C-alpha cells in the first residue's frame, strides 16, 4: 500500500468513525479521491468501496472526480444576489475560462456554487480551497485569479505579510467581524482560570441548578432549556458522556458563531468544560463547518494554549471535528452521524442524543452561542442573567444582520426588543420585509409586524436577520430559499425528498406567469404535508418561506396568477407538449 | 407494564414500550407501512405509517406506546397525508405495474390500493434512471426504487460484513448502488432474501420471474392489510 495513505490511516488508527478526517487528509494529498485510493481505503476500513463513495458523495466539499488546482466556491445567497453577485459570477467564468461545475482546460480552476458560507455581512464572497475572499467585485476577482495564475497561493494573496494562520490577526485579515453593538453578555474580558477554578470546585448539581435558574434556552434554533438538557444528560447513568459544540452554522444569513469563535473562542471552550463537569463528561467535540476551515488552525492553537495553561487536557479534552459541507449536519443527530464518519443523515428519534449519541454515549449538544453565554452566566450569576430579557426568554442574543441596512453585522440585543427597534438600530429605514431565522424561519412584514417582540413566545429567532426593502422581489427570494432546501435535503425521507422539489417547481411556475389559484392551494396543502410528516427539522420547516409569505404578502402571489383560458390549464404549453415543438402541425 | 391506549376510539390493553404499528396490527387495526420490517431496526424513511398521536402527526413505526395514548389512524387529514406520500413515490420513479415482475407481490402497489390511490396529485416526473445489470445474479431496476433503505441496512456480505447495497449522493439525487463483486459471492438463498426484502421491483433475481399466474399472486390471494393484521403474519 502507498506509504502516504498508510501514514494517514495510522494517524487515525484505521478507525472508520474517523472517515471524515481521513478523507480530508486524502483530498489534501490528491485533490480528489482516485479510485485506487478508495479501493485501498475500503480494504483497510473493511467497508465496501460504494459505502465510502456514499460518504464522499454526501458532502459538498468532497470530490470524487479530479478538479482544477484551485477549487473556487462562490457563495450563492439571496444577500449576495442583492450585492453584485451576478457580475462577480460572470467575471469568474470569464477569468477562469470555464463554467460553473467545470474545470478550465489547463486544469487550474474549478468553479462551484455553494450555499451561504456565513459571510452575509460582506457578500459577495467565495472560498478558494480553505481561504475566504469577501466583498468581491469583478475587478477584485480578476486580480485574484491572475495572481493565482502567477503561482501565488490563495493565502499569500489575502495575507501578503505571511501572518501565521494560528493567529487572530490572520483571521481578521481574511474577514471583518463587524461587531456593531455589544451588550452585557458577549465579548467580555473574563479571567477563565479563576472562573474555571470556581466552577470545577462546585458540585455539578449546583452548576445545573444555576443553568436552570438562569432560564437560558439553547441558541441553535429550537430554544430547548439548557439547564433541563444538562439535567437530563446528567441523570443518565453511563461511564462515558460527550459534550458537543455545534458550530455548523448553516442557516443562511447567520454568522454570529463565526464571530464568537473569532473573538471569544475561550468563552466557548470554557463553556464546554463547565458543561462537561456538570453532566459528568470528559470528552468534548467542536463540530466546525467546512466553510470555516480558515478558523481551524487558530482554534487548535487556542485549545493548545488552554492545555498549556492546565485548563484543558486533564479531566476534559476537546477535539475539533471538521464537517464537509451539508446544512443538514446542523441537526444534532445528523451532526453526530457525521462525527462518526458517516453520511450526515438525521437519526430516527427516539432515542435522543442525551440517551444515545456519539458512539452510543449520552451526548449533550449545544450551540456555540449557548456555550459562550454559559461562561458569562457562571461569571455573573443566574439572577443577573435572568434580569435581562423577558420572563420566558431571559438574557440577550446575538443577531447576524444582513441585507438592506446601513450597518450589517453583529448586534447583541436583549430578548423582548421589537422588530421596529432593531430596524432603527441597524439603519434600515426603508425595510419592508424581514426574514427572521433564515429560510427555516418566518418572513415578516415591517408594516404589520414592527411591534412584534423578539422572544420565544412571539418572534423566535435563531440569529439570522435578513432585511429586504421595496426593491427586492420577494418571490425570487422564496425561490432561492426553496432551491436551498432542495439542495440540502438529505433525501432519506419521502416528504422532504419529493415534496421540496414539487414546491420549488410550483414556485418556478408562478414566476413564469403560469400559476393559478389551484397552485396556491396545492402549495399550502403540500407544505402542511412536509411540516407534519418529515423526519427532521429541515423538512418540517422547509415550506415556511412559501407559507409565511403567502400569509404576510399575499399580493406577491395574487398579482401574478393567470386565469384558465378555455379548457387548457395555464401551465399547459401545447407547443412544448407536441413533438418538435409543434412545428410538424403548423407546417 | 400493562397499559391502556386507544386507537380510533377502541380501547386496547397492551405492554408499554411496544411499537405502535405492531400494537395496532395485533388489535386488528391496519396502519400501512413500506420501509418497516417487524423486529428489525426502524428505518423511518417512508413516513407512510403517519398517524395522529394526541393530535400530532407521527410515524407509527417510531412511536413506543405509553399509557393513555390517544391514536387516530382513520382520520381524514392524516389518511390523506398517507395517501399523498404513496403518491409521491409513484411520481418520483417510473412504475409501470402491468409489465413489472413484482406486480401482485409488490408492497407499494398493495399499499397504493389500501390508501385508495387512483392517480397522483403530484406531476409525474418520468425520470431517466440508469439501471444496473452488471451482476450475474441481481438486476437493479432503479426506476422502481423507493429508497426505503431495507437493502442497505439489512443485507451484508456473509463473510466480511460489508454493505452490498449502499446509498450515494443526497436529496433528490440519492440512489442505490450495488457492489457487483460482493453480489457474486451472495448465496442463492441470500439473493432470494434480498429480492423479497425489497418492497418493490427494484432488486430482481435474475433467471426467475413471473412465476405465479395473475390472480394467484401474493397480495391477490390475501391482501397486505389482511396479512398485516393476521395473528401469524410470518409469510
Ligand atoms: C436542519 C437543521 C439545521 C440545524 N443547524 C444548526 C446549526 O447550524 N447550529 C446549531 O447550533 N443548531 C442547529 N440546529 C439545531 C440543532 O439540532 C440543536 O437543536 C442545537 O444544536 C442544540 O443546541 P442548543 O440547545 O444550544 O440550541 C439545526 C437543526 C436542524 C433541524
Ligand atoms: S426531512 Fe429532509 S433532511 Fe430531514 S431526514 Fe427527511 S429528507 Fe433528510
Ligand atoms: S414496483 Fe410495484 S408499484 Fe412499481 S411498477 Fe412494480 S409493481 Fe408497480
Ligand atoms: S432497492 Fe429496494 S430495498 Fe433497496 S432501497 Fe430501493 S426499494 Fe428499498
Short mmCIF file of N, CA, C and O and ligand atoms in Angstrom, two decimals, chain B residues 89-90 94-110 141 143-146 198-202 204 217, ligand 3:
data_model
loop_
_atom_site.label_atom_id
_atom_site.label_comp_id
_atom_site.label_asym_id
_atom_site.label_seq_id
_atom_site.Cartn_x
_atom_site.Cartn_y
_atom_site.Cartn_z
N UNK B 89 -44.29 8.65 -4.15
CA UNK B 89 -43.41 7.57 -4.60
C UNK B 89 -43.72 7.14 -6.03
O UNK B 89 -42.83 6.82 -6.80
N UNK B 90 -45.01 7.15 -6.36
CA UNK B 90 -45.37 6.76 -7.73
C UNK B 90 -44.91 7.79 -8.75
O UNK B 90 -44.59 7.46 -9.88
N UNK B 94 -40.52 5.52 -11.89
CA UNK B 94 -41.33 5.08 -13.03
C UNK B 94 -41.95 3.74 -12.67
O UNK B 94 -41.23 2.76 -12.48
N UNK B 95 -43.25 3.72 -12.54
CA UNK B 95 -43.92 2.48 -12.14
C UNK B 95 -44.94 2.07 -13.20
O UNK B 95 -45.99 2.67 -13.34
N UNK B 96 -44.56 1.06 -13.92
CA UNK B 96 -45.45 0.55 -14.96
C UNK B 96 -45.87 -0.85 -14.54
O UNK B 96 -45.31 -1.85 -14.99
N UNK B 97 -46.84 -0.91 -13.64
CA UNK B 97 -47.17 -2.17 -13.00
C UNK B 97 -47.44 -3.35 -13.94
O UNK B 97 -46.95 -4.44 -13.69
N UNK B 98 -48.22 -3.16 -15.01
CA UNK B 98 -48.55 -4.33 -15.82
C UNK B 98 -47.32 -5.08 -16.33
O UNK B 98 -47.38 -6.29 -16.54
N UNK B 99 -46.20 -4.38 -16.53
CA UNK B 99 -45.04 -5.09 -17.07
C UNK B 99 -44.00 -5.39 -16.00
O UNK B 99 -42.90 -5.81 -16.29
N UNK B 100 -44.36 -5.18 -14.74
CA UNK B 100 -43.37 -5.31 -13.67
C UNK B 100 -43.41 -6.71 -13.06
O UNK B 100 -44.47 -7.24 -12.76
N UNK B 101 -42.24 -7.26 -12.90
CA UNK B 101 -42.13 -8.62 -12.36
C UNK B 101 -42.72 -8.71 -10.96
O UNK B 101 -43.21 -9.74 -10.54
N UNK B 102 -42.66 -7.61 -10.23
CA UNK B 102 -43.09 -7.64 -8.82
C UNK B 102 -44.61 -7.50 -8.68
O UNK B 102 -45.16 -7.70 -7.60
N UNK B 103 -45.26 -7.11 -9.74
CA UNK B 103 -46.69 -6.85 -9.68
C UNK B 103 -47.42 -8.00 -8.99
O UNK B 103 -47.14 -9.17 -9.26
N UNK B 104 -48.30 -7.66 -8.09
CA UNK B 104 -49.04 -8.69 -7.36
C UNK B 104 -48.34 -9.10 -6.08
O UNK B 104 -48.97 -9.59 -5.14
N UNK B 105 -47.02 -8.87 -6.05
CA UNK B 105 -46.28 -9.17 -4.81
C UNK B 105 -45.66 -7.88 -4.27
O UNK B 105 -44.86 -7.92 -3.34
N UNK B 106 -45.99 -6.77 -4.90
CA UNK B 106 -45.31 -5.51 -4.59
C UNK B 106 -46.01 -4.79 -3.44
O UNK B 106 -47.22 -4.60 -3.45
N UNK B 107 -45.22 -4.38 -2.47
CA UNK B 107 -45.81 -3.71 -1.31
C UNK B 107 -46.30 -2.30 -1.65
O UNK B 107 -47.31 -1.85 -1.14
N UNK B 108 -45.57 -1.62 -2.54
CA UNK B 108 -46.01 -0.27 -2.91
C UNK B 108 -47.36 -0.33 -3.62
O UNK B 108 -48.28 0.43 -3.32
N UNK B 109 -47.47 -1.27 -4.55
CA UNK B 109 -48.71 -1.42 -5.29
C UNK B 109 -49.86 -1.78 -4.33
O UNK B 109 -50.94 -1.20 -4.37
N UNK B 110 -49.56 -2.72 -3.44
CA UNK B 110 -50.59 -3.18 -2.49
C UNK B 110 -51.02 -2.05 -1.57
O UNK B 110 -52.21 -1.86 -1.29
N UNK B 141 -33.28 -2.43 -10.86
CA UNK B 141 -34.16 -1.62 -11.71
C UNK B 141 -34.50 -0.34 -10.96
O UNK B 141 -35.53 -0.24 -10.29
N UNK B 143 -35.66 2.47 -11.60
CA UNK B 143 -36.93 3.15 -11.88
C UNK B 143 -37.93 2.94 -10.74
O UNK B 143 -38.78 3.78 -10.51
N UNK B 144 -37.82 1.79 -10.08
CA UNK B 144 -38.86 1.43 -9.10
C UNK B 144 -38.40 1.59 -7.66
O UNK B 144 -39.16 1.31 -6.74
N UNK B 145 -37.17 2.01 -7.47
CA UNK B 145 -36.65 2.10 -6.10
C UNK B 145 -37.36 3.20 -5.32
O UNK B 145 -37.56 4.30 -5.83
N UNK B 146 -37.74 2.91 -4.09
CA UNK B 146 -38.38 3.93 -3.26
C UNK B 146 -37.45 4.37 -2.13
O UNK B 146 -37.87 5.04 -1.19
N UNK B 198 -36.83 -6.36 -0.73
CA UNK B 198 -37.12 -5.14 -1.48
C UNK B 198 -38.64 -5.04 -1.65
O UNK B 198 -39.26 -5.94 -2.21
N UNK B 199 -39.24 -3.98 -1.14
CA UNK B 199 -40.70 -3.92 -1.16
C UNK B 199 -41.26 -3.74 -2.57
O UNK B 199 -42.43 -4.00 -2.81
N UNK B 200 -40.41 -3.30 -3.49
CA UNK B 200 -40.84 -3.06 -4.87
C UNK B 200 -40.02 -3.93 -5.82
O UNK B 200 -39.23 -4.76 -5.39
N UNK B 201 -40.18 -3.68 -7.10
CA UNK B 201 -39.47 -4.48 -8.09
C UNK B 201 -38.16 -3.86 -8.50
O UNK B 201 -37.87 -3.73 -9.68
N UNK B 202 -37.35 -3.48 -7.51
CA UNK B 202 -36.05 -2.89 -7.85
C UNK B 202 -34.95 -3.92 -7.79
O UNK B 202 -34.10 -3.99 -8.67
N UNK B 204 -34.22 -7.45 -8.44
CA UNK B 204 -34.86 -8.58 -9.13
C UNK B 204 -33.83 -9.71 -9.26
O UNK B 204 -32.69 -9.47 -9.66
N UNK B 217 -51.23 -14.32 -7.30
CA UNK B 217 -50.04 -13.70 -6.72
C UNK B 217 -50.30 -13.31 -5.26
O UNK B 217 -51.44 -13.19 -4.83
S1 LIG C 3 -42.54 -1.81 -8.25
FE1 LIG C 3 -44.61 -2.14 -7.64
S2 LIG C 3 -45.61 -0.22 -7.98
FE2 LIG C 3 -43.69 -0.19 -9.12
S3 LIG C 3 -44.16 -0.94 -11.14
FE3 LIG C 3 -43.59 -2.71 -9.97
S4 LIG C 3 -45.49 -3.48 -9.16
FE4 LIG C 3 -45.89 -1.44 -9.83
#
